[in-house]
Structures are given as structure tokens and as C-alpha cells.
Tab-separated table of N, CA, C and O in Angstrom:
chain	number	residue	atom	x	y	z
A	109	MET	N	0.591	-10.932	-4.378
A	109	MET	CA	0.771	-10.368	-3.125
A	109	MET	C	0.722	-9.214	-2.956
A	109	MET	O	1.415	-8.671	-3.646
A	110	ASN	N	0.190	-8.371	-2.125
A	110	ASN	CA	0.036	-6.947	-1.979
A	110	ASN	C	0.972	-6.928	-1.046
A	110	ASN	O	0.856	-7.273	0.112
A	111	ILE	N	2.138	-5.889	-1.495
A	111	ILE	CA	2.695	-5.381	-0.296
A	111	ILE	C	3.023	-3.873	0.038
A	111	ILE	O	2.690	-3.167	-1.141
A	112	PHE	N	2.951	-3.446	1.121
A	112	PHE	CA	2.600	-2.218	1.778
A	112	PHE	C	4.445	-1.773	1.762
A	112	PHE	O	5.398	-2.198	2.238
A	113	ILE	N	4.545	-0.023	1.127
A	113	ILE	CA	5.598	0.218	1.453
A	113	ILE	C	5.246	1.590	2.218
A	113	ILE	O	4.812	2.494	1.942
A	114	ALA	N	6.209	1.816	3.422
A	114	ALA	CA	6.113	2.987	4.361
A	114	ALA	C	7.199	3.939	4.144
A	114	ALA	O	8.766	3.195	3.547
A	115	GLY	N	7.399	5.048	4.242
A	115	GLY	CA	8.951	5.863	4.258
A	115	GLY	C	9.276	6.508	3.341
A	115	GLY	O	10.512	6.508	2.569
A	116	LEU	N	8.379	6.331	2.113
A	116	LEU	CA	8.253	6.929	0.618
A	116	LEU	C	8.331	8.804	0.891
A	116	LEU	O	7.784	9.513	1.676
A	117	THR	N	9.501	9.352	0.011
A	117	THR	CA	9.538	10.693	-0.161
A	117	THR	C	8.596	10.832	-1.002
A	117	THR	O	8.328	10.466	-1.954
A	118	ASP	N	8.506	12.349	-1.390
A	118	ASP	CA	7.537	13.174	-2.152
A	118	ASP	C	7.860	12.660	-3.701
A	118	ASP	O	7.235	12.992	-4.480
A	119	ASN	N	9.120	12.542	-3.923
A	119	ASN	CA	9.845	12.236	-5.570
A	119	ASN	C	9.574	11.044	-5.588
A	119	ASN	O	9.704	10.934	-7.094
A	120	VAL	N	8.892	10.289	-4.896
A	120	VAL	CA	8.819	8.725	-5.438
A	120	VAL	C	7.056	8.660	-6.074
A	120	VAL	O	6.021	9.117	-5.574
A	121	TRP	N	7.163	8.060	-7.034
A	121	TRP	CA	5.899	7.889	-8.177
A	121	TRP	C	5.741	6.704	-8.128
A	121	TRP	O	6.722	5.713	-8.013
A	122	ASP	N	4.244	6.548	-8.762
A	122	ASP	CA	3.741	4.514	-9.148
A	122	ASP	C	5.174	4.101	-9.666
A	122	ASP	O	5.634	2.911	-9.644
A	123	GLU	N	5.379	4.681	-10.831
A	123	GLU	CA	6.544	4.119	-11.967
A	123	GLU	C	8.097	3.728	-11.398
A	123	GLU	O	8.337	3.087	-11.599
A	124	ASP	N	8.160	4.476	-9.798
A	124	ASP	CA	9.414	4.377	-9.387
A	124	ASP	C	9.344	3.182	-8.707
A	124	ASP	O	10.231	1.988	-8.733
A	125	LEU	N	7.962	2.677	-7.969
A	125	LEU	CA	8.003	1.555	-7.612
A	125	LEU	C	7.733	0.376	-8.340
A	125	LEU	O	8.256	-0.668	-8.323
A	126	VAL	N	7.347	0.447	-9.424
A	126	VAL	CA	7.486	-0.491	-10.710
A	126	VAL	C	8.625	-0.967	-10.657
A	126	VAL	O	9.346	-2.323	-10.787
A	127	GLU	N	9.669	0.116	-11.187
A	127	GLU	CA	10.987	-0.103	-11.366
A	127	GLU	C	11.640	-0.643	-10.516
A	127	GLU	O	12.658	-1.493	-10.640
A	128	LEU	N	11.638	-0.500	-9.112
A	128	LEU	CA	12.313	-0.752	-7.988
A	128	LEU	C	12.260	-2.221	-7.902
A	128	LEU	O	12.680	-3.239	-7.451
A	129	PHE	N	10.511	-2.656	-7.736
A	129	PHE	CA	10.347	-4.206	-7.781
A	129	PHE	C	10.314	-5.218	-8.756
A	129	PHE	O	10.316	-6.273	-8.485
A	130	GLU	N	10.221	-4.607	-10.369
A	130	GLU	CA	10.639	-5.241	-11.077
A	130	GLU	C	11.731	-6.032	-10.917
A	130	GLU	O	11.925	-6.995	-11.806
A	131	GLU	N	12.960	-5.904	-10.496
A	131	GLU	CA	14.005	-6.377	-10.051
A	131	GLU	C	13.680	-7.787	-9.767
A	131	GLU	O	14.804	-8.400	-9.587
A	132	TYR	N	12.560	-7.818	-8.702
A	132	TYR	CA	12.430	-9.521	-8.414
A	132	TYR	C	11.484	-9.937	-9.059
A	132	TYR	O	11.321	-11.129	-8.730
A	133	GLY	N	10.626	-9.537	-9.952
A	133	GLY	CA	9.585	-10.239	-10.700
A	133	GLY	C	8.689	-9.503	-11.225
A	133	GLY	O	8.606	-8.047	-11.491
A	134	GLU	N	7.562	-10.001	-11.891
A	134	GLU	CA	6.413	-9.082	-12.244
A	134	GLU	C	5.774	-8.319	-11.386
A	134	GLU	O	5.466	-8.856	-10.426
A	135	VAL	N	5.566	-7.450	-11.684
A	135	VAL	CA	4.916	-6.136	-10.932
A	135	VAL	C	3.142	-5.961	-11.644
A	135	VAL	O	3.346	-5.418	-12.768
A	136	SER	N	1.981	-6.291	-11.158
A	136	SER	CA	0.924	-6.323	-11.328
A	136	SER	C	0.358	-4.872	-11.736
A	136	SER	O	-0.284	-4.463	-12.074
A	137	SER	N	0.787	-4.318	-10.282
A	137	SER	CA	0.233	-2.698	-10.437
A	137	SER	C	1.225	-2.287	-8.982
A	137	SER	O	1.863	-3.001	-8.301
A	138	ALA	N	1.466	-1.164	-9.165
A	138	ALA	CA	2.068	-0.059	-8.252
A	138	ALA	C	1.652	1.503	-7.826
A	138	ALA	O	0.763	1.799	-9.069
A	139	LYS	N	1.146	1.478	-6.539
A	139	LYS	CA	0.693	3.093	-6.314
A	139	LYS	C	1.015	3.697	-4.868
A	139	LYS	O	0.989	2.975	-4.035
A	140	VAL	N	1.391	4.951	-5.330
A	140	VAL	CA	1.967	5.533	-4.229
A	140	VAL	C	0.505	6.462	-3.672
A	140	VAL	O	-0.386	7.232	-4.985
A	141	ILE	N	0.096	6.537	-2.518
A	141	ILE	CA	-0.897	7.140	-2.236
A	141	ILE	C	-0.627	8.454	-1.768
A	141	ILE	O	0.159	8.992	-1.216
A	142	LYS	N	-1.981	9.306	-2.110
A	142	LYS	CA	-1.796	10.642	-2.603
A	142	LYS	C	-2.862	11.318	-1.436
A	142	LYS	O	-3.868	10.887	-1.564
A	143	ASP	N	-2.511	12.438	-1.020
A	143	ASP	CA	-3.660	13.093	-0.126
A	143	ASP	C	-4.630	13.509	-1.203
A	143	ASP	O	-4.573	14.200	-2.388
A	144	ARG	N	-5.892	13.302	-0.927
A	144	ARG	CA	-7.047	13.999	-1.744
A	144	ARG	C	-7.158	15.449	-1.782
A	144	ARG	O	-7.546	15.800	-3.062
A	145	GLU	N	-6.529	16.102	-1.113
A	145	GLU	CA	-6.732	17.715	-1.345
A	145	GLU	C	-5.597	18.360	-1.921
A	145	GLU	O	-5.886	18.864	-2.868
A	146	THR	N	-4.563	17.904	-1.478
A	146	THR	CA	-3.035	18.475	-1.673
A	146	THR	C	-2.681	18.070	-3.311
A	146	THR	O	-1.686	18.177	-3.648
A	147	LYS	N	-2.833	16.566	-3.046
A	147	LYS	CA	-2.119	15.616	-4.083
A	147	LYS	C	-0.730	15.364	-3.978
A	147	LYS	O	-0.259	14.778	-5.147
A	148	LYS	N	-0.273	15.489	-2.882
A	148	LYS	CA	1.308	15.053	-2.198
A	148	LYS	C	0.897	13.964	-1.942
A	148	LYS	O	0.033	13.330	-1.514
A	149	SER	N	1.986	13.385	-2.456
A	149	SER	CA	2.404	11.744	-1.563
A	149	SER	C	2.194	11.803	0.141
A	149	SER	O	2.718	12.570	0.621
A	150	ARG	N	1.391	10.802	0.562
A	150	ARG	CA	1.361	10.422	1.955
A	150	ARG	C	2.317	9.824	2.806
A	150	ARG	O	2.383	9.469	3.884
A	151	GLY	N	3.348	9.158	1.888
A	151	GLY	CA	4.569	8.706	2.152
A	151	GLY	C	4.576	7.058	2.259
A	151	GLY	O	5.700	6.427	2.725
A	152	PHE	N	3.443	6.785	1.742
A	152	PHE	CA	3.388	5.041	1.343
A	152	PHE	C	2.635	4.807	0.392
A	152	PHE	O	1.977	5.589	-0.588
A	153	GLY	N	2.822	3.593	-0.158
A	153	GLY	CA	2.299	2.800	-1.385
A	153	GLY	C	2.188	1.526	-1.093
A	153	GLY	O	2.570	0.713	-0.189
A	154	PHE	N	1.337	0.882	-2.492
A	154	PHE	CA	1.547	-0.822	-2.491
A	154	PHE	C	1.666	-1.060	-3.890
A	154	PHE	O	1.671	-0.205	-4.810
A	155	VAL	N	2.383	-2.438	-3.714
A	155	VAL	CA	2.826	-2.765	-5.070
A	155	VAL	C	2.279	-4.374	-5.269
A	155	VAL	O	2.309	-4.856	-4.008
A	156	GLU	N	1.232	-4.797	-6.237
A	156	GLU	CA	1.015	-6.354	-6.141
A	156	GLU	C	1.964	-6.795	-7.168
A	156	GLU	O	2.532	-6.937	-8.117
A	157	MET	N	2.441	-8.331	-6.802
A	157	MET	CA	3.072	-8.869	-7.706
A	157	MET	C	2.260	-10.313	-7.616
A	157	MET	O	2.171	-10.745	-6.562
A	158	PRO	N	2.015	-10.950	-8.791
A	158	PRO	CA	1.489	-12.104	-8.822
A	158	PRO	C	2.594	-13.561	-8.425
A	158	PRO	O	1.710	-14.680	-7.936
A	159	ASP	N	3.659	-13.441	-8.123
A	159	ASP	CA	4.673	-14.558	-7.738
A	159	ASP	C	4.780	-14.378	-6.268
A	159	ASP	O	5.797	-13.389	-5.700
A	160	ASP	N	4.279	-14.901	-5.449
A	160	ASP	CA	4.459	-14.746	-3.887
A	160	ASP	C	5.811	-15.202	-3.864
A	160	ASP	O	6.372	-14.403	-2.530
A	161	GLN	N	6.591	-15.853	-4.288
A	161	GLN	CA	8.088	-16.144	-3.670
A	161	GLN	C	8.925	-14.983	-4.423
A	161	GLN	O	9.635	-14.595	-3.533
A	162	ALA	N	8.724	-14.576	-5.308
A	162	ALA	CA	9.180	-13.159	-5.816
A	162	ALA	C	8.887	-11.740	-5.042
A	162	ALA	O	9.664	-11.454	-4.506
A	163	ALA	N	7.914	-12.141	-4.537
A	163	ALA	CA	7.287	-11.087	-3.641
A	163	ALA	C	7.826	-10.895	-2.120
A	163	ALA	O	8.149	-10.056	-1.553
A	164	ARG	N	8.052	-11.832	-1.852
A	164	ARG	CA	8.724	-12.277	-0.515
A	164	ARG	C	10.397	-12.063	-0.515
A	164	ARG	O	10.716	-11.578	0.522
A	165	LYS	N	10.851	-12.480	-1.472
A	165	LYS	CA	12.438	-12.131	-1.650
A	165	LYS	C	12.439	-10.572	-1.961
A	165	LYS	O	13.510	-10.173	-1.434
A	166	ALA	N	11.535	-9.966	-2.469
A	166	ALA	CA	11.657	-8.376	-2.445
A	166	ALA	C	11.662	-7.758	-1.100
A	166	ALA	O	12.324	-7.035	-0.719
A	167	ILE	N	10.503	-8.202	-0.648
A	167	ILE	CA	10.160	-7.557	1.069
A	167	ILE	C	11.403	-7.933	1.606
A	167	ILE	O	11.870	-7.117	2.401
A	168	HIS	N	12.261	-9.174	1.756
A	168	HIS	CA	13.238	-10.058	2.410
A	168	HIS	C	14.525	-8.487	2.284
A	168	HIS	O	14.899	-8.157	3.144
A	169	GLU	N	14.434	-8.052	1.102
A	169	GLU	CA	15.914	-7.776	0.345
A	169	GLU	C	15.868	-6.140	0.517
A	169	GLU	O	16.441	-5.294	0.776
A	170	LEU	N	14.226	-5.843	0.141
A	170	LEU	CA	14.293	-4.409	0.285
A	170	LEU	C	13.952	-3.499	1.762
A	170	LEU	O	13.962	-2.429	1.841
A	171	ASP	N	13.327	-4.533	2.717
A	171	ASP	CA	12.782	-4.029	3.681
A	171	ASP	C	14.049	-3.166	4.605
A	171	ASP	O	14.844	-3.841	4.651
A	172	ARG	N	13.794	-2.045	5.115
A	172	ARG	CA	14.891	-1.163	5.747
A	172	ARG	C	16.049	-1.044	5.298
A	172	ARG	O	17.206	-0.627	5.492
A	173	ALA	N	15.748	-0.807	3.830
A	173	ALA	CA	16.392	-0.475	2.615
A	173	ALA	C	16.726	1.096	2.421
A	173	ALA	O	15.607	1.831	2.920
A	174	GLU	N	18.105	1.782	2.435
A	174	GLU	CA	17.872	3.297	1.699
A	174	GLU	C	17.130	3.417	0.333
A	174	GLU	O	17.562	2.681	-0.558
A	175	TYR	N	16.163	4.105	0.336
A	175	TYR	CA	15.765	4.561	-1.273
A	175	TYR	C	15.297	6.099	-1.097
A	175	TYR	O	14.661	6.530	-0.424
A	176	ASP	N	15.720	6.499	-1.936
A	176	ASP	CA	15.576	8.155	-2.499
A	176	ASP	C	16.049	8.682	-1.091
A	176	ASP	O	15.594	10.155	-0.942
A	177	GLY	N	16.998	8.456	-0.573
A	177	GLY	CA	17.509	9.336	0.858
A	177	GLY	C	16.748	8.719	2.044
A	177	GLY	O	17.155	9.630	3.208
A	178	LYS	N	15.769	7.780	2.172
A	178	LYS	CA	15.057	7.523	3.298
A	178	LYS	C	15.064	6.048	3.465
A	178	LYS	O	15.117	5.197	2.617
A	179	ILE	N	15.003	5.611	4.829
A	179	ILE	CA	14.972	3.905	4.787
A	179	ILE	C	13.272	3.791	4.648
A	179	ILE	O	12.211	4.681	5.207
A	180	ILE	N	12.936	3.009	3.982
A	180	ILE	CA	11.917	2.439	3.279
A	180	ILE	C	11.560	1.072	4.811
A	180	ILE	O	12.201	0.599	4.626
A	181	ASN	N	10.291	0.932	4.991
A	181	ASN	CA	9.620	-0.393	5.677
A	181	ASN	C	8.902	-0.869	4.699
A	181	ASN	O	7.986	-0.396	4.067
A	182	ILE	N	9.161	-2.290	4.414
A	182	ILE	CA	8.027	-3.052	3.421
A	182	ILE	C	7.815	-4.240	4.206
A	182	ILE	O	8.316	-4.916	4.605
A	183	LYS	N	6.513	-4.584	3.945
A	183	LYS	CA	5.901	-6.070	4.496
A	183	LYS	C	4.753	-5.959	3.776
A	183	LYS	O	4.304	-5.438	2.699
A	184	GLU	N	4.036	-7.141	3.788
A	184	GLU	CA	3.043	-7.991	3.150
A	184	GLU	C	2.054	-7.055	3.862
A	184	GLU	O	1.842	-6.813	4.687
A	185	ALA	N	1.244	-6.642	2.675
A	185	ALA	CA	-0.011	-5.624	3.227
A	185	ALA	C	-1.109	-6.780	3.853
A	185	ALA	O	-1.570	-7.892	3.316
A	186	ARG	N	-2.079	-6.323	4.687
A	186	ARG	CA	-3.043	-6.831	5.379
A	186	ARG	C	-4.395	-6.266	5.656
A	186	ARG	O	-4.335	-5.005	5.286
A	187	PRO	N	-5.343	-6.788	5.215
A	187	PRO	CA	-6.813	-5.989	5.597
A	187	PRO	C	-6.725	-5.348	6.411
A	187	PRO	O	-5.970	-5.748	7.809
A	188	LYS	N	-7.284	-4.461	6.627
A	188	LYS	CA	-7.621	-3.644	7.760
A	188	LYS	C	-8.379	-4.528	9.013
A	188	LYS	O	-9.161	-4.994	8.691
A	189	GLU	N	-7.604	-3.908	10.333
A	189	GLU	CA	-8.561	-4.924	11.368
A	189	GLU	C	-9.964	-4.468	11.468
A	189	GLU	O	-10.525	-3.142	11.187
A	190	GLY	N	-10.896	-5.449	11.322
A	190	GLY	CA	-12.288	-5.190	11.671
A	190	GLY	C	-13.004	-4.732	10.133
A	190	GLY	O	-14.269	-4.617	9.947
A	191	ALA	N	-12.409	-4.370	9.331
A	191	ALA	CA	-12.472	-4.258	8.139
A	191	ALA	C	-13.610	-5.271	7.084
A	191	ALA	O	-13.100	-6.640	7.404
A	192	GLN	N	-14.814	-5.058	6.660
A	192	GLN	CA	-15.787	-5.941	6.180
A	192	GLN	C	-15.835	-5.696	4.883
A	192	GLN	O	-16.285	-4.454	4.770
A	193	GLY	N	-15.987	-6.158	4.329
A	193	GLY	CA	-15.950	-6.186	2.671
A	193	GLY	C	-17.938	-6.008	2.561
A	193	GLY	O	-18.763	-6.717	2.565
A	194	GLY	N	-18.110	-4.753	1.864
A	194	GLY	CA	-19.633	-4.669	1.426
A	194	GLY	C	-20.564	-4.879	2.127
A	194	GLY	O	-20.728	-4.942	3.476
A	195	GLY	N	-21.937	-5.433	1.639
A	195	GLY	CA	-22.851	-5.444	2.351
A	195	GLY	C	-23.629	-4.244	3.066
A	195	GLY	O	-23.735	-3.779	2.196
A	196	ASN	N	-24.740	-5.145	3.547
A	196	ASN	CA	-25.951	-4.224	3.859
A	196	ASN	C	-25.294	-3.186	5.298
A	196	ASN	O	-24.959	-3.911	6.417
A	197	ARG	N	-25.455	-1.985	4.945
A	197	ARG	CA	-25.062	-1.097	6.366
A	197	ARG	C	-25.726	-0.562	6.978
A	197	ARG	O	-26.125	0.220	7.888
A	198	GLY	N	-27.221	-0.910	6.418
A	198	GLY	CA	-28.789	-0.290	6.876
A	198	GLY	C	-28.806	-0.842	8.671
A	198	GLY	O	-27.902	-0.364	9.425
A	199	GLY	N	-29.403	-1.873	8.662
A	199	GLY	CA	-29.785	-2.575	10.151
A	199	GLY	C	-30.792	-1.481	10.968
A	199	GLY	O	-31.025	-0.484	10.908
A	200	ASN	N	-31.020	-2.045	12.121
A	200	ASN	CA	-31.596	-1.605	13.229
A	200	ASN	C	-30.670	-0.373	14.004
A	200	ASN	O	-29.593	-0.843	14.335
A	201	ARG	N	-31.103	0.580	14.182
A	201	ARG	CA	-29.561	1.597	14.406
A	201	ARG	C	-30.740	1.916	15.876
A	201	ARG	O	-30.205	3.286	16.192
A	202	GLY	N	-31.617	1.566	16.475
A	202	GLY	CA	-31.993	1.439	17.898
A	202	GLY	C	-32.826	2.742	17.600
A	202	GLY	O	-33.618	3.110	16.755
A	203	GLY	N	-33.260	3.223	18.705
A	203	GLY	CA	-34.406	4.741	19.027
A	203	GLY	C	-36.057	3.744	19.183
A	203	GLY	O	-36.031	2.261	18.566
A	204	ASN	N	-36.571	4.608	19.459
A	204	ASN	CA	-38.300	4.151	19.377
A	204	ASN	C	-39.022	5.129	18.588
A	204	ASN	O	-39.995	5.619	18.666
A	205	ARG	N	-38.913	4.809	17.000
A	205	ARG	CA	-39.517	5.649	16.120
A	205	ARG	C	-40.875	4.780	16.060
A	205	ARG	O	-41.317	3.877	15.809
A	206	ARG	N	-42.222	5.508	15.490
A	206	ARG	CA	-43.224	5.035	15.560
A	206	ARG	C	-43.592	5.783	14.203
A	206	ARG	O	-43.220	6.816	13.957
A	207	ARG	N	-44.220	5.049	13.575
A	207	ARG	CA	-44.802	5.310	12.314
A	207	ARG	C	-46.735	5.519	12.137
A	207	ARG	O	-46.930	5.065	12.743
């Protein structure tokens, strides 16, 4: 299960998320999202756990908990609305081009 975590401080790193969630089970990956230009945390991240039951327990127990001085919000990550994977992005773009 992919888990979304919001409300993270600048002091939280990938390793911190691993440590926090490992208390509930195996962590496949953890990533704090950073700004491309400044490299500072954007205040949210993702954790992947292979055991859905352990992930649900972590979400239930950690959502709205205080972590590093802030209240964090945790929920199951969902794909972006309207997001489509890959595919052809070309297509007919309209217009009346002559060749």
C-alpha cells in the first residue's frame, strides 16, 4: 500500500519516515518530496508498505499524531484524478493545416 503523509517539517528525511513506519511492519520505500530548485522539503512524502493490514494500522494510529512538533495527516495515497498512465500524447490538435 502506498501511504501519503502531509504536515512534515523541514527536519524530516526519508530515513525518519522509514523509522516511524517500521514500528508497524516492513517498509518497501519512503520518500520526502523536495522542491526541485531549493531542495527543501515540500512538507509531504510517501511510504510504501507491502502488508496492507500493517499499513492500515499505521494510518489509523499515526493520522493526526504529533511528529517533530507538528500534527501530521496520513492517508492511503490515491492516483491523481484524471491522471492516465503513458500512452500517445499526440493526437489531433485541431486546426486546418495544409500540406
